[in-house]
Steps between C-alpha positions, in 0.01 A plus 500: 500500500496890520719744318857379431759764409808379299818711499879483448759621725865487373417261216320245761127444453286530836128491570293689751192338640251554807579325808190310488589380133841413642341281777275330254800415289700348795171308618475356147853395497473328844183330404678365186789373733239314711332370204817361356594336822153340499556378138835348615304302757531691823229448734273779607317515833115580517388791699404311796857360535651840477256645747540219739880546487459893542273448798781322684379108450738225535650450149528133542140457592396731228684309231400161647132573494522663145692183367205289671733305725431389854749554785574119478565494141728823499703361796544160327606684172769700689615213715406664830249395784162630480516665856825684385300630202219608713758699715624669197173589377403648850820699528610308812813379286655663209660203333853460385593619149533127403143439628363809335663418165353143498161658595535752213585216266193307599295783447643584172597852626805711522684512855453877487102437491535348834751706688466856350246709685242613241337755722789740448 
């Protein structure tokens, strides 16, 4: 950390630091928040999952593959037919909210992980 200047204005203490030092401080706080989430049991995704989502891959297929499930296994766990799941994975059907919730539960992910476009 570079030169930090401390001063008072009207009896209140302030500090002045470079923008680079400020950004480092904010980055450190964000990293601590992420680490606290991980310590609390939040799951993090490996880089290949993040990249696949960012590149427009189908979330259901990406997470199914990551979880090591076949189409048949996921369809059974979600209580839907295998052809219907295949249509969701290929984008021919979007799936109702209820079905997507069941798929998310079977994959142990949040519904947002399946429906929020991660490429934005």
